[in-house]
Amino acid sequence: MPDVSGGARRILRDASLSAVTAGAVAVMVSFAGPLTIVVRAAHAGHLTEAQLSSWIWAISLGSGLTGLALSLRHRAPVVAAWSTPGAALLVGQLDEIGYEAAIGAYLAAAALTVLVGVTGLFDALMRRIPPAVVSAVLAGVLVRFGLDAFRALEDSPALAAAVLAGYVLCQRAAPRYAIALPLAAGVAVAAVTGSLSPSGTRLSLATPVFTVPAWPAEALVSLALPLFLVTMSAQNAPGVAALRDAGYPVPTGSLIRGTGVAGVVFAPFGAHALNLGAITAAICTGPDAHEDRDRRYVAGLSCGILFVAVGLFGTTVAGLFAALPPALIAATAGIALLGALGGSFSGAFTEAEDRTAALVAFLATASGLTLLGLGAAFWGLVFGVVCRAVLRRPDQDRRTAGERVERK
């Protein structure tokens, strides 16, 4: 039987203000930017307030409990989160396929995550799928958010300008708060101009809404597969890299399996995808959390506990975001995804031999086309992979592999 009291004493001994603060900052970053994409997807899919509240409850509790469990198990600052690119993917599809079918796709994507975690196929899968094509598809999904951030200048010039200018200034002076502070500036402008409407916000616990999933083949192919691949490549792979770069040799299979199981549990309540944090992980794994690497796991615990606490009040959080003007949500969502968009462009077009395939994948995804009932992200993957197979010769793959070995 595990020594619970001894474990609690060790946590208290290892706890520090810096680690707890790092966990709190990670939570703030998660809610300041990425949650606006969830809200946008909910609005695009015409979800009810109860469904949005349940969605926030599910991703918050799922992230918090997963991060807590993995941080305790591995004594490492493991940060779990929800898939921001995955939520962006839903903005264009949720209304088309329907909420019940989306829940079915969430479950299928989570089951695939469990499968690659149990079998140890994660690393092999990431090697087999052309990274340039996946990055291009992700860029095609995200580019509309960057464009919408600047389109918001037409509707609310002062509000959008405050967010965009605040982002640039914070990138120079306080990069860690480059999302939170511009959002706060936007809220202040909205309050001054009278476009803020918090009257309907109330403090109350969230009520989870269980949704019976539907399993149409089109949704499983059009949403589940792109959601799985985007989450694996854009969230879990960088999340694993962040832990390893910080000196934590945590088993990959355990991490991926844990997020997948949590996804299966919380998907019927609205959680679209749970995964390892990347940017938030960097906050908790760095020396700012604690100079002693062995005591930074407390930052992961702090992050998990705060996720759970905030998630319990999902109705209140949903009400707060409902009070924000659409232009503020669009501008904040745009700046929150600029880093991911830049990284996707870099990953898509770095290799000269893959640029044509990446460009085809990007344009197909960004076009928003729907063919045979399947969405643009799926066709972006298909067109990009086929184009790469046609254009890239086997000797190029061998040469590229050799170059990677030499770099190592």
Short mmCIF file of C-alpha atoms in Angstrom, two decimals:
data_model
loop_
_atom_site.label_atom_id
_atom_site.label_comp_id
_atom_site.label_asym_id
_atom_site.label_seq_id
_atom_site.Cartn_x
_atom_site.Cartn_y
_atom_site.Cartn_z
CA MET A 1 0.00 0.00 0.00
CA PRO A 2 1.48 3.37 -1.01
CA ASP A 3 2.60 5.73 1.72
CA VAL A 4 0.11 8.55 1.11
CA SER A 5 1.14 10.60 4.12
CA GLY A 6 4.81 10.31 3.17
CA GLY A 7 4.03 11.42 -0.36
CA ALA A 8 2.08 14.42 0.93
CA ARG A 9 4.95 15.41 3.20
CA ARG A 10 7.37 15.23 0.30
CA ILE A 11 5.15 17.45 -1.84
CA LEU A 12 4.89 20.02 0.94
CA ARG A 13 8.66 19.91 1.40
CA ASP A 14 9.30 20.34 -2.33
CA ALA A 15 6.67 23.06 -2.81
CA SER A 16 7.83 26.58 -3.52
CA LEU A 17 6.22 29.89 -4.40
CA SER A 18 8.00 29.95 -7.75
CA ALA A 19 6.69 26.51 -8.76
CA VAL A 20 3.13 27.28 -7.68
CA THR A 21 3.29 30.59 -9.54
CA ALA A 22 4.58 28.88 -12.69
CA GLY A 23 1.59 26.53 -12.60
CA ALA A 24 -0.77 29.49 -12.14
CA VAL A 25 0.80 31.33 -15.09
CA ALA A 26 0.41 28.22 -17.26
CA VAL A 27 -3.31 28.10 -16.43
CA MET A 28 -3.71 31.81 -17.11
CA VAL A 29 -2.01 31.44 -20.51
CA SER A 30 -4.27 28.49 -21.35
CA PHE A 31 -7.47 30.36 -20.56
CA ALA A 32 -6.41 33.77 -21.89
CA GLY A 33 -5.88 32.68 -25.48
CA PRO A 34 -6.76 29.07 -26.35
CA LEU A 35 -10.16 29.17 -24.68
CA THR A 36 -11.25 31.91 -27.05
CA ILE A 37 -10.86 29.39 -29.90
CA VAL A 38 -13.15 26.97 -28.05
CA VAL A 39 -15.72 29.75 -27.64
CA ARG A 40 -15.49 30.61 -31.33
CA ALA A 41 -15.99 26.96 -32.28
CA ALA A 42 -19.01 26.74 -29.97
CA HIS A 43 -20.54 29.84 -31.52
CA ALA A 44 -19.86 28.53 -35.03
CA GLY A 45 -21.51 25.24 -34.14
CA HIS A 46 -24.51 26.98 -32.50
CA LEU A 47 -23.99 25.18 -29.20
CA THR A 48 -26.16 26.07 -26.23
CA GLU A 49 -24.74 27.77 -23.15
CA ALA A 50 -25.10 24.49 -21.26
CA GLN A 51 -23.11 22.61 -23.91
CA LEU A 52 -20.36 25.24 -23.92
CA SER A 53 -20.24 25.16 -20.11
CA SER A 54 -19.92 21.37 -20.21
CA TRP A 55 -17.19 21.63 -22.85
CA ILE A 56 -15.18 24.00 -20.64
CA TRP A 57 -15.80 21.74 -17.63
CA ALA A 58 -14.61 18.67 -19.56
CA ILE A 59 -11.40 20.10 -21.02
CA SER A 60 -10.47 21.82 -17.75
CA LEU A 61 -11.08 18.82 -15.49
CA GLY A 62 -9.62 16.44 -18.04
CA SER A 63 -6.47 18.53 -18.38
CA GLY A 64 -6.15 19.09 -14.65
CA LEU A 65 -6.65 15.50 -13.54
CA THR A 66 -4.40 14.14 -16.29
CA GLY A 67 -1.61 16.57 -15.44
CA LEU A 68 -1.95 15.79 -11.74
CA ALA A 69 -1.81 12.03 -12.27
CA LEU A 70 1.15 12.10 -14.67
CA SER A 71 3.11 14.64 -12.60
CA LEU A 72 2.69 12.54 -9.47
CA ARG A 73 3.51 9.29 -11.23
CA HIS A 74 6.67 10.49 -12.96
CA ARG A 75 7.75 13.26 -10.54
CA ALA A 76 8.02 15.59 -13.49
CA PRO A 77 6.16 18.83 -14.36
CA VAL A 78 3.78 17.21 -16.84
CA VAL A 79 1.22 19.73 -18.11
CA ALA A 80 -1.87 18.42 -19.88
CA ALA A 81 -4.07 20.72 -21.93
CA TRP A 82 -6.69 20.74 -24.63
CA SER A 83 -5.77 20.84 -28.31
CA THR A 84 -5.83 24.43 -29.52
CA PRO A 85 -5.32 23.48 -33.19
CA GLY A 86 -8.00 20.84 -32.70
CA ALA A 87 -10.45 23.48 -31.52
CA ALA A 88 -9.50 25.62 -34.50
CA LEU A 89 -10.30 22.67 -36.75
CA LEU A 90 -13.82 22.60 -35.31
CA VAL A 91 -14.65 26.20 -36.25
CA GLY A 92 -15.22 25.19 -39.84
CA GLN A 93 -16.75 21.75 -39.23
CA LEU A 94 -18.86 21.68 -36.08
CA ASP A 95 -21.91 23.25 -37.68
CA GLU A 96 -21.66 21.02 -40.76
CA ILE A 97 -21.38 17.61 -39.12
CA GLY A 98 -23.45 18.26 -35.99
CA TYR A 99 -22.56 18.07 -32.32
CA GLU A 100 -23.42 14.37 -31.80
CA ALA A 101 -21.25 13.35 -34.75
CA ALA A 102 -18.45 15.56 -33.43
CA ILE A 103 -18.60 13.75 -30.08
CA GLY A 104 -18.25 10.46 -31.95
CA ALA A 105 -15.20 11.84 -33.77
CA TYR A 106 -13.70 13.00 -30.44
CA LEU A 107 -14.06 9.46 -29.07
CA ALA A 108 -12.52 7.92 -32.19
CA ALA A 109 -9.54 10.31 -32.08
CA ALA A 110 -9.04 9.60 -28.36
CA ALA A 111 -9.20 5.84 -29.00
CA LEU A 112 -6.51 6.18 -31.66
CA THR A 113 -4.41 8.10 -29.14
CA VAL A 114 -4.76 5.28 -26.61
CA LEU A 115 -3.81 2.77 -29.33
CA VAL A 116 -0.55 4.51 -30.27
CA GLY A 117 0.24 4.97 -26.57
CA VAL A 118 -0.31 1.30 -25.70
CA THR A 119 1.50 -0.08 -28.75
CA GLY A 120 4.39 2.38 -28.69
CA LEU A 121 3.62 3.50 -32.24
CA PHE A 122 3.77 7.23 -31.45
CA ASP A 123 7.38 7.80 -32.53
CA ALA A 124 7.01 5.51 -35.55
CA LEU A 125 3.80 7.26 -36.63
CA MET A 126 5.41 10.68 -36.42
CA ARG A 127 8.26 9.42 -38.61
CA ARG A 128 5.97 7.90 -41.24
CA ILE A 129 3.67 10.88 -41.84
CA PRO A 130 5.36 13.68 -43.80
CA PRO A 131 5.84 16.42 -41.21
CA ALA A 132 5.80 19.15 -43.87
CA VAL A 133 2.33 18.10 -45.03
CA VAL A 134 0.94 17.94 -41.49
CA SER A 135 2.42 21.37 -40.75
CA ALA A 136 0.90 22.75 -43.95
CA VAL A 137 -2.55 21.39 -43.05
CA LEU A 138 -2.24 22.94 -39.60
CA ALA A 139 -1.21 26.26 -41.17
CA GLY A 140 -4.27 26.07 -43.43
CA VAL A 141 -6.51 25.59 -40.40
CA LEU A 142 -4.90 28.42 -38.42
CA VAL A 143 -4.47 31.06 -41.11
CA ARG A 144 -8.12 32.14 -40.96
CA PHE A 145 -7.67 33.11 -37.30
CA GLY A 146 -4.74 35.37 -38.13
CA LEU A 147 -6.76 37.00 -40.90
CA ASP A 148 -9.79 37.45 -38.64
CA ALA A 149 -7.64 39.22 -36.06
CA PHE A 150 -6.95 41.99 -38.58
CA ARG A 151 -10.49 41.95 -40.00
CA ALA A 152 -11.63 42.82 -36.48
CA LEU A 153 -10.11 46.26 -37.09
CA GLU A 154 -13.03 47.00 -39.43
CA ASP A 155 -15.68 46.27 -36.79
CA SER A 156 -13.96 47.62 -33.67
CA PRO A 157 -10.83 49.58 -34.57
CA ALA A 158 -9.91 50.74 -31.06
CA LEU A 159 -10.52 47.37 -29.44
CA ALA A 160 -8.69 45.29 -32.05
CA ALA A 161 -5.83 47.81 -32.23
CA ALA A 162 -5.37 47.60 -28.45
CA VAL A 163 -5.06 43.81 -28.65
CA LEU A 164 -2.75 43.75 -31.66
CA ALA A 165 -0.52 46.59 -30.43
CA GLY A 166 -0.43 45.07 -26.96
CA TYR A 167 0.72 41.76 -28.42
CA VAL A 168 3.63 43.38 -30.30
CA LEU A 169 4.72 45.43 -27.28
CA CYS A 170 4.53 42.44 -24.94
CA GLN A 171 6.59 40.34 -27.34
CA ARG A 172 9.34 42.91 -26.76
CA ALA A 173 8.90 43.60 -23.05
CA ALA A 174 7.05 40.64 -21.46
CA PRO A 175 6.71 37.64 -23.83
CA ARG A 176 5.25 35.39 -21.13
CA TYR A 177 2.22 37.67 -20.84
CA ALA A 178 1.84 38.38 -24.56
CA ILE A 179 -1.68 36.94 -24.56
CA ALA A 180 -2.99 37.80 -21.10
CA LEU A 181 -2.04 41.49 -21.11
CA PRO A 182 -3.43 42.27 -24.59
CA LEU A 183 -6.67 40.51 -23.59
CA ALA A 184 -6.81 42.65 -20.45
CA ALA A 185 -6.22 45.77 -22.57
CA GLY A 186 -9.00 44.73 -24.92
CA VAL A 187 -11.40 44.15 -22.02
CA ALA A 188 -10.55 47.62 -20.67
CA VAL A 189 -11.27 49.23 -24.06
CA ALA A 190 -14.51 47.26 -24.34
CA ALA A 191 -15.56 48.45 -20.89
CA VAL A 192 -14.80 52.09 -21.73
CA THR A 193 -16.62 51.94 -25.07
CA GLY A 194 -19.63 50.18 -23.59
CA SER A 195 -19.34 47.00 -25.67
CA LEU A 196 -18.86 44.79 -22.62
CA SER A 197 -22.02 43.10 -21.30
CA PRO A 198 -21.28 41.17 -18.10
CA SER A 199 -24.76 41.57 -16.63
CA GLY A 200 -25.72 37.95 -17.32
CA THR A 201 -22.60 36.48 -15.70
CA ARG A 202 -23.19 34.59 -12.48
CA LEU A 203 -21.04 32.51 -10.14
CA SER A 204 -22.25 28.91 -10.36
CA LEU A 205 -20.93 25.40 -10.69
CA ALA A 206 -20.94 23.77 -14.10
CA THR A 207 -23.36 20.94 -14.86
CA PRO A 208 -21.82 18.34 -17.18
CA VAL A 209 -23.98 17.52 -20.21
CA PHE A 210 -23.61 13.95 -21.47
CA THR A 211 -24.11 13.63 -25.23
CA VAL A 212 -24.72 10.28 -26.91
CA PRO A 213 -22.23 10.09 -29.81
CA ALA A 214 -23.18 9.49 -33.42
CA TRP A 215 -20.89 7.62 -35.78
CA PRO A 216 -21.40 8.76 -39.39
CA ALA A 217 -18.51 7.61 -41.57
CA GLU A 218 -18.04 11.07 -43.06
CA ALA A 219 -17.43 12.65 -39.65
CA LEU A 220 -15.03 9.92 -38.58
CA VAL A 221 -12.90 10.42 -41.68
CA SER A 222 -13.33 14.18 -42.07
CA LEU A 223 -12.83 15.15 -38.41
CA ALA A 224 -11.47 12.28 -36.32
CA LEU A 225 -8.41 11.57 -38.47
CA PRO A 226 -7.29 15.21 -38.93
CA LEU A 227 -8.01 15.90 -35.24
CA PHE A 228 -5.86 12.93 -34.23
CA LEU A 229 -2.97 13.81 -36.55
CA VAL A 230 -2.98 17.52 -35.75
CA THR A 231 -3.08 16.85 -32.01
CA MET A 232 -0.27 14.29 -32.24
CA SER A 233 2.02 16.44 -34.37
CA ALA A 234 1.24 19.94 -33.11
CA GLN A 235 0.68 19.23 -29.40
CA ASN A 236 1.94 15.85 -28.18
CA ALA A 237 5.19 15.81 -30.16
CA PRO A 238 6.27 19.30 -28.95
CA GLY A 239 5.03 18.42 -25.45
CA VAL A 240 7.28 15.36 -25.30
CA ALA A 241 10.16 17.41 -26.72
CA ALA A 242 9.68 20.12 -24.07
CA LEU A 243 9.98 17.55 -21.27
CA ARG A 244 12.99 15.83 -22.79
CA ASP A 245 14.79 19.09 -23.52
CA ALA A 246 14.31 20.04 -19.86
CA GLY A 247 15.95 16.78 -18.77
CA TYR A 248 12.91 14.64 -17.96
CA PRO A 249 13.19 11.18 -19.64
CA VAL A 250 9.51 10.37 -19.12
CA PRO A 251 8.26 7.32 -21.09
CA THR A 252 6.43 8.53 -24.18
CA GLY A 253 3.92 5.68 -24.16
CA SER A 254 2.74 6.46 -20.64
CA LEU A 255 2.20 10.14 -21.45
CA ILE A 256 0.29 9.54 -24.69
CA ARG A 257 -1.76 6.72 -23.19
CA GLY A 258 -2.74 8.89 -20.23
CA THR A 259 -3.99 11.75 -22.38
CA GLY A 260 -5.87 9.31 -24.63
CA VAL A 261 -7.67 7.62 -21.75
CA ALA A 262 -8.67 11.01 -20.36
CA GLY A 263 -9.95 11.96 -23.80
CA VAL A 264 -12.16 8.87 -23.93
CA VAL A 265 -13.60 9.61 -20.49
CA PHE A 266 -14.35 13.29 -21.08
CA ALA A 267 -15.26 13.26 -24.79
CA PRO A 268 -19.00 12.58 -24.21
CA PHE A 269 -19.10 15.77 -22.13
CA GLY A 270 -17.53 17.88 -24.89
CA ALA A 271 -13.75 17.47 -24.58
CA HIS A 272 -12.55 17.53 -28.19
CA ALA A 273 -8.95 16.43 -27.50
CA LEU A 274 -6.70 16.25 -24.45
CA ASN A 275 -2.95 16.23 -24.93
CA LEU A 276 0.40 17.29 -23.53
CA GLY A 277 0.99 20.99 -23.20
CA ALA A 278 3.81 22.53 -25.20
CA ILE A 279 4.05 26.27 -24.48
CA THR A 280 2.56 25.81 -21.02
CA ALA A 281 4.98 22.93 -20.39
CA ALA A 282 7.89 25.25 -21.13
CA ILE A 283 6.65 27.57 -18.38
CA CYS A 284 6.63 24.77 -15.81
CA THR A 285 9.79 22.91 -16.86
CA GLY A 286 12.17 25.87 -16.95
CA PRO A 287 14.44 27.19 -14.19
CA ASP A 288 11.96 29.98 -13.40
CA ALA A 289 9.74 27.31 -11.84
CA HIS A 290 12.58 26.21 -9.55
CA GLU A 291 16.35 26.03 -9.78
CA ASP A 292 16.20 22.38 -8.67
CA ARG A 293 14.89 20.26 -11.56
CA ASP A 294 13.68 17.56 -9.16
CA ARG A 295 11.29 19.98 -7.45
CA ARG A 296 9.67 21.44 -10.56
CA TYR A 297 7.01 18.72 -10.61
CA VAL A 298 5.16 20.89 -8.08
CA ALA A 299 4.48 23.32 -10.94
CA GLY A 300 2.66 20.50 -12.77
CA LEU A 301 0.64 19.77 -9.64
CA SER A 302 -0.21 23.45 -9.18
CA CYS A 303 -1.31 23.71 -12.81
CA GLY A 304 -3.49 20.61 -12.50
CA ILE A 305 -5.19 21.73 -9.29
CA LEU A 306 -5.99 25.17 -10.70
CA PHE A 307 -7.35 23.65 -13.93
CA VAL A 308 -9.76 21.55 -11.87
CA ALA A 309 -10.77 24.51 -9.70
CA VAL A 310 -11.52 26.75 -12.68
CA GLY A 311 -13.24 23.96 -14.59
CA LEU A 312 -15.74 23.38 -11.81
CA PHE A 313 -17.06 26.86 -12.55
CA GLY A 314 -17.39 26.29 -16.29
CA THR A 315 -20.75 28.07 -16.39
CA THR A 316 -19.19 31.22 -14.96
CA VAL A 317 -16.24 31.04 -17.36
CA ALA A 318 -18.61 30.59 -20.30
CA GLY A 319 -20.63 33.59 -19.11
CA LEU A 320 -17.52 35.74 -18.87
CA PHE A 321 -16.53 34.93 -22.43
CA ALA A 322 -20.10 35.45 -23.64
CA ALA A 323 -19.88 39.00 -22.26
CA LEU A 324 -16.93 39.80 -24.53
CA PRO A 325 -17.61 41.42 -27.92
CA PRO A 326 -16.98 39.17 -30.96
CA ALA A 327 -14.20 41.44 -32.23
CA LEU A 328 -12.28 40.97 -28.98
CA ILE A 329 -12.60 37.20 -29.18
CA ALA A 330 -11.50 37.22 -32.83
CA ALA A 331 -8.47 39.44 -32.14
CA THR A 332 -7.39 37.49 -29.06
CA ALA A 333 -7.83 34.13 -30.77
CA GLY A 334 -5.75 35.42 -33.66
CA ILE A 335 -2.79 36.54 -31.58
CA ALA A 336 -3.00 33.39 -29.44
CA LEU A 337 -2.40 31.32 -32.58
CA LEU A 338 0.25 33.48 -34.26
CA GLY A 339 3.10 31.52 -32.72
CA ALA A 340 1.60 28.21 -33.79
CA LEU A 341 0.91 29.61 -37.26
CA GLY A 342 4.50 30.79 -37.66
CA GLY A 343 5.82 27.44 -36.50
CA SER A 344 3.54 25.64 -38.95
CA PHE A 345 4.74 27.75 -41.87
CA SER A 346 8.33 27.11 -40.86
CA GLY A 347 7.77 23.37 -40.61
CA ALA A 348 5.87 23.24 -43.89
CA PHE A 349 8.32 25.10 -46.10
CA THR A 350 11.76 24.41 -44.62
CA GLU A 351 12.58 21.47 -46.91
CA ALA A 352 12.81 22.68 -50.52
CA GLU A 353 11.80 19.27 -51.92
CA ASP A 354 8.52 19.29 -49.96
CA ARG A 355 7.40 22.83 -50.71
CA THR A 356 5.07 22.01 -53.59
CA ALA A 357 3.33 19.26 -51.61
CA ALA A 358 3.13 21.54 -48.57
CA LEU A 359 1.70 24.38 -50.64
CA VAL A 360 -0.95 22.07 -52.12
CA ALA A 361 -1.88 20.84 -48.64
CA PHE A 362 -2.01 24.39 -47.27
CA LEU A 363 -4.17 25.81 -50.06
CA ALA A 364 -6.56 22.84 -50.04
CA THR A 365 -7.07 23.18 -46.29
CA ALA A 366 -7.32 26.98 -46.28
CA SER A 367 -9.88 26.89 -49.11
CA GLY A 368 -12.47 25.29 -46.86
CA LEU A 369 -13.62 22.92 -49.60
CA THR A 370 -15.95 20.01 -48.92
CA LEU A 371 -15.95 17.00 -51.26
CA LEU A 372 -17.96 13.80 -50.81
CA GLY A 373 -19.02 15.07 -47.40
CA LEU A 374 -15.41 15.27 -46.20
CA GLY A 375 -13.86 18.49 -44.94
CA ALA A 376 -10.89 20.54 -46.08
CA ALA A 377 -8.41 19.28 -43.47
CA PHE A 378 -8.86 15.70 -44.67
CA TRP A 379 -8.43 16.65 -48.32
CA GLY A 380 -5.42 18.78 -47.46
CA LEU A 381 -3.78 15.70 -45.97
CA VAL A 382 -4.74 13.52 -48.94
CA PHE A 383 -3.66 15.97 -51.64
CA GLY A 384 -0.43 16.81 -49.82
CA VAL A 385 0.58 13.17 -49.25
CA VAL A 386 -0.27 12.18 -52.84
CA CYS A 387 1.59 15.17 -54.25
CA ARG A 388 4.65 14.39 -52.14
CA ALA A 389 4.59 10.72 -53.19
CA VAL A 390 4.50 11.73 -56.86
CA LEU A 391 7.20 14.42 -56.67
CA ARG A 392 9.66 13.06 -54.12
CA ARG A 393 12.04 10.37 -55.36
CA PRO A 394 13.15 7.47 -53.09
CA ASP A 395 16.78 8.63 -53.23
CA GLN A 396 15.68 11.98 -51.76
CA ASP A 397 14.14 10.20 -48.76
CA ARG A 398 17.34 8.22 -48.21
CA ARG A 399 19.46 11.36 -48.52
CA THR A 400 17.22 13.28 -46.09
CA ALA A 401 17.35 10.41 -43.60
CA GLY A 402 21.14 10.36 -43.87
CA GLU A 403 21.33 14.09 -43.25
CA ARG A 404 19.19 13.72 -40.13
CA VAL A 405 21.51 10.98 -38.82
CA GLU A 406 24.55 13.17 -39.44
CA ARG A 407 22.94 16.12 -37.63
CA LYS A 408 22.31 13.87 -34.62
#
